[in-house]
Coordinates of C-alpha atoms and ligand atoms in Angstrom, one line a residue:
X21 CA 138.9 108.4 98.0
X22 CA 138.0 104.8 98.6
X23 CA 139.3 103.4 95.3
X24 CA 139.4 99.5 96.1
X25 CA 137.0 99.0 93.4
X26 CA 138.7 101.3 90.5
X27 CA 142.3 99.7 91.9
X28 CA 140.9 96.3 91.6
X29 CA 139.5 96.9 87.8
X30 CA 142.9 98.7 86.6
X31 CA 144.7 94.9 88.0
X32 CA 145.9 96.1 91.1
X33 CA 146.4 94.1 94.5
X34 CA 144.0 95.8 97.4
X35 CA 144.2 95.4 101.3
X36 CA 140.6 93.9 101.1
X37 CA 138.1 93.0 98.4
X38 CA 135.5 96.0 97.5
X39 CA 132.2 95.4 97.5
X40 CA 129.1 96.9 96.0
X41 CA 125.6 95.3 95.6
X42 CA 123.6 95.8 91.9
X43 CA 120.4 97.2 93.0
X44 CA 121.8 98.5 96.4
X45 CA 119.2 101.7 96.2
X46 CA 115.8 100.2 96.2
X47 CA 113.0 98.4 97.9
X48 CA 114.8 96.2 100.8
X49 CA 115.2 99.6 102.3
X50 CA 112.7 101.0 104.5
X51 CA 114.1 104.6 103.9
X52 CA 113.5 103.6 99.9
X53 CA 110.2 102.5 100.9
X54 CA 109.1 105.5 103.0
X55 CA 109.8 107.7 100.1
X56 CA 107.6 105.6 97.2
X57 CA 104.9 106.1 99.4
X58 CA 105.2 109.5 98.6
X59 CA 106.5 109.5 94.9
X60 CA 106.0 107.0 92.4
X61 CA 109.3 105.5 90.7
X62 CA 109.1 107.5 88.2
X63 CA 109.1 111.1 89.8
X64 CA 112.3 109.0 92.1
X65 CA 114.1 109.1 88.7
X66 CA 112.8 112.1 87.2
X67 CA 113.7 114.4 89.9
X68 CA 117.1 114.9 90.7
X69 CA 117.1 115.3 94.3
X70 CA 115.4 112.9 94.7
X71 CA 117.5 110.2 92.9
X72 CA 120.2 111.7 94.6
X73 CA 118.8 111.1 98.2
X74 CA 117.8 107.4 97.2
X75 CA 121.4 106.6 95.6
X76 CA 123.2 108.0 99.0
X77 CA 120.5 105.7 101.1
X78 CA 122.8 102.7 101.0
X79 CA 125.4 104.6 101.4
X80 CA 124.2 106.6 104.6
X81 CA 123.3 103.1 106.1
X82 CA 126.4 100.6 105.0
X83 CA 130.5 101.2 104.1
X84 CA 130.1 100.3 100.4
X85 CA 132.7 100.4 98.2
X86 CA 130.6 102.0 95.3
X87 CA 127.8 104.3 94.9
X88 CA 125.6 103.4 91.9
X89 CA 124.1 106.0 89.9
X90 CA 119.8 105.5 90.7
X91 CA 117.9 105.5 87.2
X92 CA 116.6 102.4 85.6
X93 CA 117.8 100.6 82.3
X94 CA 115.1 102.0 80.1
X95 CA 115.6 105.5 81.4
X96 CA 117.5 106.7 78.1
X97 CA 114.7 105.5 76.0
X98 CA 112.4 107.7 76.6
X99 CA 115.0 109.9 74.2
X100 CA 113.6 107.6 71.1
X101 CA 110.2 109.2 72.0
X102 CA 109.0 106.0 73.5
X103 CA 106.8 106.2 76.8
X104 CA 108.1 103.2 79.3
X105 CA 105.4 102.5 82.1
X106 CA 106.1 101.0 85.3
X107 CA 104.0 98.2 86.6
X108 CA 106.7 97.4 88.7
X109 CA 108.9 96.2 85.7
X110 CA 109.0 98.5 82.5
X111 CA 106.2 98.3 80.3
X112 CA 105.6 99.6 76.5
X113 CA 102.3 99.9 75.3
X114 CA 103.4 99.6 71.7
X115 CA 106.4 97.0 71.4
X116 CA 108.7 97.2 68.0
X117 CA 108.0 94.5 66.2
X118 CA 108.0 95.6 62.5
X119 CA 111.3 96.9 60.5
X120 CA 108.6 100.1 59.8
X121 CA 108.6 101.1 63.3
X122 CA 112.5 100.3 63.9
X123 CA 113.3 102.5 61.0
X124 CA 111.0 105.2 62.5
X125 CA 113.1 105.5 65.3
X126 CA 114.7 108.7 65.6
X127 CA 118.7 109.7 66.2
X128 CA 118.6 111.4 69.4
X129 CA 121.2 114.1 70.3
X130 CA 123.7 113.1 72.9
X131 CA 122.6 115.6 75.1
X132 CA 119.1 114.9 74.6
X133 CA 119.4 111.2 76.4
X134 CA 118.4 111.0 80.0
X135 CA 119.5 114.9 81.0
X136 CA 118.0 114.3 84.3
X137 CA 120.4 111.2 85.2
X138 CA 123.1 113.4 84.1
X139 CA 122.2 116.1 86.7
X140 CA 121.3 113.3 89.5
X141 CA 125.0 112.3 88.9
X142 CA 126.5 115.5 89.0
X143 CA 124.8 116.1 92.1
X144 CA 125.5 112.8 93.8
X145 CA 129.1 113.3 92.7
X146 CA 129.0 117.1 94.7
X147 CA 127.6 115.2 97.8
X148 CA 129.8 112.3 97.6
X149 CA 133.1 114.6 97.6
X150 CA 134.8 111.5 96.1
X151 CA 134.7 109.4 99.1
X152 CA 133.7 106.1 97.1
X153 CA 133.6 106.0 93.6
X154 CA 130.3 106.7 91.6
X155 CA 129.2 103.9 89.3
X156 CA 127.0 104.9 85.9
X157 CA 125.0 102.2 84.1
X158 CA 123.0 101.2 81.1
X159 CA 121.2 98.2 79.8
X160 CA 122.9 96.5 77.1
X161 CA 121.5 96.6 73.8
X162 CA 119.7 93.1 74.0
X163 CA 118.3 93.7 77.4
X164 CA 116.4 97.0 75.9
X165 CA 115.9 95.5 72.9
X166 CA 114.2 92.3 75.0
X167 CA 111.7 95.0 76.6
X168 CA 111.0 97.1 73.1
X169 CA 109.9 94.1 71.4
X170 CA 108.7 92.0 74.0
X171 CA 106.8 94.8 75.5
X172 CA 107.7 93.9 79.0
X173 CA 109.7 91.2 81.4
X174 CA 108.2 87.5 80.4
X175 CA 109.7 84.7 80.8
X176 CA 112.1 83.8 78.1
X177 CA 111.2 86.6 76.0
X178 CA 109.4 84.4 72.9
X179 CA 108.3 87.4 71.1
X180 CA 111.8 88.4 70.4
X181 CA 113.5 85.4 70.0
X182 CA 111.0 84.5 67.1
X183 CA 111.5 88.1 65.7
X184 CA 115.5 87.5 66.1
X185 CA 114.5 84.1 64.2
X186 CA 112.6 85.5 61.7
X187 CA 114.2 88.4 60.6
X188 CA 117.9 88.7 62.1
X189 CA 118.5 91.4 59.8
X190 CA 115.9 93.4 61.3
X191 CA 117.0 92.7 65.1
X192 CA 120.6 93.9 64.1
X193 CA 119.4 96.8 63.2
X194 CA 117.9 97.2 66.1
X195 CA 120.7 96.0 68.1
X196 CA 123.2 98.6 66.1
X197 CA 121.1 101.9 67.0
X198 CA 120.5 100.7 70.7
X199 CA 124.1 100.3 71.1
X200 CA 124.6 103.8 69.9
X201 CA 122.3 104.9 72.3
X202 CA 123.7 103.1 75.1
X203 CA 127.2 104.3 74.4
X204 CA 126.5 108.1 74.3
X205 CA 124.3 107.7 77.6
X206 CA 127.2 106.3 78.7
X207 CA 129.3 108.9 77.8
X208 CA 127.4 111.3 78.8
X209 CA 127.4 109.9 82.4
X210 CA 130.9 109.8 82.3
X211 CA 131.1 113.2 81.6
X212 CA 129.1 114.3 84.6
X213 CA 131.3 112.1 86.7
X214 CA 131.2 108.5 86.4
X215 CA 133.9 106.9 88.1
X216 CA 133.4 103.2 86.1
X217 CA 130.4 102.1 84.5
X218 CA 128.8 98.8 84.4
X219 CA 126.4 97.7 81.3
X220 CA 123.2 95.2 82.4
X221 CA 123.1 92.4 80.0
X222 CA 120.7 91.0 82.0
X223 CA 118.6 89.0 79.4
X224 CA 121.4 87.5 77.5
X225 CA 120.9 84.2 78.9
X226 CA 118.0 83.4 76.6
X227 CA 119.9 82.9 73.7
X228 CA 122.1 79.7 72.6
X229 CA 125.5 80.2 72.4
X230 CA 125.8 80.5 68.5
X231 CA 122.5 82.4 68.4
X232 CA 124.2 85.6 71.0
X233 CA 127.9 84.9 69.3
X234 CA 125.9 85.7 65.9
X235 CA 123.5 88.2 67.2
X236 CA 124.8 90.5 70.1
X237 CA 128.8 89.8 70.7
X238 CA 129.4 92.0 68.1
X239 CA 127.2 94.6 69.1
X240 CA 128.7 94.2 72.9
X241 CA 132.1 94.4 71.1
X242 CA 131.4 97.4 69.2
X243 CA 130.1 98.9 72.4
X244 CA 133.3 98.1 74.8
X245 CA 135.7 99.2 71.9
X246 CA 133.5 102.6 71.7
X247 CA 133.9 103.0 75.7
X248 CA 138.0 102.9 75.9
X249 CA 137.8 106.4 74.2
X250 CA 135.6 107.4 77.5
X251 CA 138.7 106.3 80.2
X252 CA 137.3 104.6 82.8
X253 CA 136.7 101.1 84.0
X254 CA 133.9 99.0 82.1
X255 CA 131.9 95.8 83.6
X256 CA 129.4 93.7 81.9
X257 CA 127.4 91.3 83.2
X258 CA 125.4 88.5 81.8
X259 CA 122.7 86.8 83.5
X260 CA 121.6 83.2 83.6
X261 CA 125.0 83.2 81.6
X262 CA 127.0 80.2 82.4
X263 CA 127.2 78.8 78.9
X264 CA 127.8 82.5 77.4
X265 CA 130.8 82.7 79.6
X266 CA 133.4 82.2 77.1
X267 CA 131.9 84.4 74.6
X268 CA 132.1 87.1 77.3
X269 CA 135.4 87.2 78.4
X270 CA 136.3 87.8 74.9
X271 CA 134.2 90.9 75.0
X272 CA 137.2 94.0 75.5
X273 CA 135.5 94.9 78.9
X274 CA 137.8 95.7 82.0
X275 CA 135.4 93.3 84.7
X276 CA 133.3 90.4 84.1
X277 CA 129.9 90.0 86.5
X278 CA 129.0 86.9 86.8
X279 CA 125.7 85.0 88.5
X280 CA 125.6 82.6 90.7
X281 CA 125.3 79.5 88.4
X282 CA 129.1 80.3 87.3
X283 CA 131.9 78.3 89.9
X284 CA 134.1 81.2 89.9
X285 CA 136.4 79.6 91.5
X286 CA 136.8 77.1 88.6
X287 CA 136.6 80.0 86.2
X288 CA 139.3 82.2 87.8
X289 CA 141.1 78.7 87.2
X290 CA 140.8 78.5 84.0
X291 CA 141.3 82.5 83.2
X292 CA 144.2 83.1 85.0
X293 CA 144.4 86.1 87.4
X294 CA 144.5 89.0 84.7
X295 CA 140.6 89.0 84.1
X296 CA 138.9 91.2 87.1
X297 CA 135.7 89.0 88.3
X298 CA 132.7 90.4 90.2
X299 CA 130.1 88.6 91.9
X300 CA 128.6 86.3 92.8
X301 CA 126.6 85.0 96.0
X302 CA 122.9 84.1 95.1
X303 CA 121.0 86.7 96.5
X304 CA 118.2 84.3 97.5
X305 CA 120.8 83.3 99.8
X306 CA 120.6 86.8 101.6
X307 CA 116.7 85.7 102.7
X308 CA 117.5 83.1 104.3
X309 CA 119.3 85.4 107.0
X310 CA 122.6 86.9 108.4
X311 CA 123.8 83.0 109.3
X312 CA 123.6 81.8 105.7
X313 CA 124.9 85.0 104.3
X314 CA 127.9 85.2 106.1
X315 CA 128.8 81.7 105.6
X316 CA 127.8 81.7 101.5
X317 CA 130.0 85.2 101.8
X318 CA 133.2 83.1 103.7
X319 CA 132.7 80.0 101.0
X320 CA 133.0 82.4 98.2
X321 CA 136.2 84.2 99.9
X322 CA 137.7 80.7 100.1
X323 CA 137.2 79.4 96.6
X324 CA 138.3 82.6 94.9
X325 CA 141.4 84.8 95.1
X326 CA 141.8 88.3 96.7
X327 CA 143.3 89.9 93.5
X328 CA 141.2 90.6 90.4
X329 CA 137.7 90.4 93.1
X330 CA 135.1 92.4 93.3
X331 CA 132.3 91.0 95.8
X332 CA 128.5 91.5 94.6
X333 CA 125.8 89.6 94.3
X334 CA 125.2 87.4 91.3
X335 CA 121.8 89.7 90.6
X336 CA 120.5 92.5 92.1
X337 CA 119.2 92.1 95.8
X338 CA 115.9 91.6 96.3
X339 CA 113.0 93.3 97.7
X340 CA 112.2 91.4 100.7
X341 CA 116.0 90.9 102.1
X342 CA 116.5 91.6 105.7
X343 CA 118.9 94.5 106.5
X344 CA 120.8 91.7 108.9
X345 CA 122.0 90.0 105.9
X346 CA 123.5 92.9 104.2
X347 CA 125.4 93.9 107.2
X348 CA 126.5 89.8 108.0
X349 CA 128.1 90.2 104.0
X350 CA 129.6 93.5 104.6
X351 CA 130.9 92.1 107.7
X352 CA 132.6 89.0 106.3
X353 CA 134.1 91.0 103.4
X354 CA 135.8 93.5 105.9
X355 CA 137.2 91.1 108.4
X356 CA 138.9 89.9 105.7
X357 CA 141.3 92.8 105.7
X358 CA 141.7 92.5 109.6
X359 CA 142.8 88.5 109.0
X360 CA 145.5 89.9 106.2
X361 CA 147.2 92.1 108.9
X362 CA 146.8 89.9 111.6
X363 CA 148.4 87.3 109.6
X364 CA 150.9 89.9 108.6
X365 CA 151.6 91.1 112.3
X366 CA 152.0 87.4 112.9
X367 CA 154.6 87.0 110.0
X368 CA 156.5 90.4 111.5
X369 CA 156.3 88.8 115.0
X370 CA 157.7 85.2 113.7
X371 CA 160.4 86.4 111.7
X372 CA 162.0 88.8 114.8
X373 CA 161.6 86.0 117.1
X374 CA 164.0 84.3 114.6
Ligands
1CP417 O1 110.0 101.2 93.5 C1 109.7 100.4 92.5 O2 108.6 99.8 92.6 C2 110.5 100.3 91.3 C3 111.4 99.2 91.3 C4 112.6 99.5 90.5 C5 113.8 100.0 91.0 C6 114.2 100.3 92.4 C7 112.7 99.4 89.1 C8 111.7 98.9 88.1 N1 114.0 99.8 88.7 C9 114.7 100.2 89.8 C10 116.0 100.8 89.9 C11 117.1 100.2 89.1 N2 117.0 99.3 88.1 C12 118.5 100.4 89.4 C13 119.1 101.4 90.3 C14 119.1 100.9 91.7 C15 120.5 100.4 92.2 O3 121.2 99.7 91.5 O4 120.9 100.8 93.3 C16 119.2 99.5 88.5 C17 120.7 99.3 88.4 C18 118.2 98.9 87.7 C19 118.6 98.0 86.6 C20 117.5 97.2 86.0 N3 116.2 97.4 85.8 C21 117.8 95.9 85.3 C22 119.2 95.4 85.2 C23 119.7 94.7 86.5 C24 118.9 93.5 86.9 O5 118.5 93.5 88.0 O6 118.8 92.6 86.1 C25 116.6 95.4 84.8 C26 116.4 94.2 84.0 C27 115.6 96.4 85.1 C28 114.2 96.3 84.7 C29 113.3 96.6 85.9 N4 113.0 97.8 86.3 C30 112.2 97.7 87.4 C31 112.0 96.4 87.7 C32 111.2 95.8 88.8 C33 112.7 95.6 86.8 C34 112.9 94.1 86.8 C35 112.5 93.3 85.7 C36 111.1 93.3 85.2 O7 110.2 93.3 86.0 O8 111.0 93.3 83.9

């Protein structure tokens, strides 16, 4: 197998940086797009062969580290028998606002959570025959909570920061069941294969630092302890982030995704090499074309060591990125290996000249 990426989140040194890009199946693919003109998102995620053939897309096309798992963040909560709605972002007609409907909310059975993203990964993991690893995910428990109470993506989610204001109580709650949700879809995805798993705590950034230290740290905590048990490599990332950042390198996770508002450079300064990094070119960037790419992709290689690395965007990639600029990162990224044995073949070659 491929196993820069899980080599790189158990500490080890690697012959290159791996790479991986959140969001890697999706709409900046024409392949992706020639099949949701057939099936709408949903049917993609319902139907295992389906999911299957869009998560092997990126793969087919580019030499990525990683395969990730194709679902969406809400797709375990259906399981709570609440109906999420596409439009594109996930949509609930009735959003949880009242401690009434949180305490309705039923206990579902592990096995009864997502079944159809546990077949899509067995099946990925069939076709894959561990050439790269396979990557499982989840939201975090703020980031579905965010959508539950909210109702959909707004800006800044207002509804539930005033509900997290007004009744915090309420919101732990909340926050306590989701994260027992998210941890047996995790497991569960683990058990059909998972190589590592990565949790989207893509919201976080709306929160001030004391508010998400009081509110979700220990939730994220509770869930990273949980996930040892499950023996394989955990990331989190944070969004819009920057001033969470040292709240979440004290969450027990094995790598830390970071956006692009975060100097990593800086911040592997002032960690130390032991914490494993991932990220974090702005993927705005990637529009702008191959020329820009590859020289964001080259700055970041500069500023931040090879060890403890793993390249990705800072968010997911976005829908109208041309292909060029995906190839011009992947490019960058593998010559980086070629420089390391050139330079070593140089080093051989100086030291039997002397
Ligand atoms: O085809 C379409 O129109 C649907 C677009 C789409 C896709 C391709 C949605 C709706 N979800 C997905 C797949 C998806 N979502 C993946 C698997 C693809 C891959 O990684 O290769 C993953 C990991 C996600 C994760 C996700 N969904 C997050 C966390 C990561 C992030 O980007 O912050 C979030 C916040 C969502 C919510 C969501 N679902 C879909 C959209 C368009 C959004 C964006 C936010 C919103 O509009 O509220």
């Amino acid at each position: 197998m491929n196993d820069l990426l899980l080599r790189t989140l158990q500490g080890e040194a690697t012959e290159r940086r791996p790479l991986w890009i959140m969001r890697q199946a999706g709409r900046y693919l024409p392949e992706y797009r020639a099949l949701r003109e057939k099936f709408s998102f949903e049917e993609l995620c319902a139907r295992p062969d389906l999911a299957t053939e869009v998560t092997l897309q990126p793969i087919e096309r580019f030499p990525l580290d990683a395969a990730i798992v194709f679902a969406d963040i809400m797709s375990p909560i259906e399981a709570l028998g609440i109906k999420v709605k596409f439009a594109p972002g996930p949509v609930i007609d009735e959003p949880l606002r009242t401690a009434a409907a949180i305490d309705a909310l039923p206990e579902p059975a592990p096995d009864a959570i997502a079944p159809h993203v546990m077949e899509t990964m067995r099946s990925v993991k069939n076709e894959l025959r561990d050439r790269i690893p396979v990557l499982g995910f989840s939201g975090g428990p703020w980031t579905l909570a965010a959508y539950l109470v909210q109702g959909q993506g707004v800006r800044d989610f207002p509804a539930l920061r005033a509900l997290a204001a007004e009744d915090p109580g309420l919101v732990g709650e909340l926050l306590g069941r989701l994260t027992d949700l998210t941890f047996n879809y995790l497991k569960g995805q683990v058990e059909a294969g998972a190589d590592a798993v990565q949790v989207f705590e893509t919201w976080s950034g709306v929160l001030s630092f004391a508010d998400w230290s009081r509110l979700v740290k220990p939730h994220l905590d509770t869930l990273f302890d949980r996930m040892e048990e499950l023996g394989v490599p955990r990331i989190l990332f944070m969004q819009n982030a920057a001033h969470l950042v040292g709240g979440m390198i004290a969450v027990p996770a094995d790598g830390y995704s970071v956006d692009w508002r975060v100097d990593m450079g800086a911040l592997r300064q002032a960690l130390g090499p032991q914490k494993i990094l991932q990220g974090n070119i702005d993927p705005a960037i990637l529009l702008s074309g191959a020329e820009q790419t590859a020289r964001a992709a080259r700055r970041l290689l500069a500023t931040v060591p090879r060890q403890g690395h793993i390249v990705n965007l800072g968010h997911g990639i976005l829908p109208q990125v041309p292909i060029d600029s995906v190839k011009a990162l992947i490019e960058v990224v593998h010559a980086e290996e070629q420089t390391a044995n050139a330079g070593a073949v140089a080093a051989t070659s100086t030291e039997s000249e002397e």
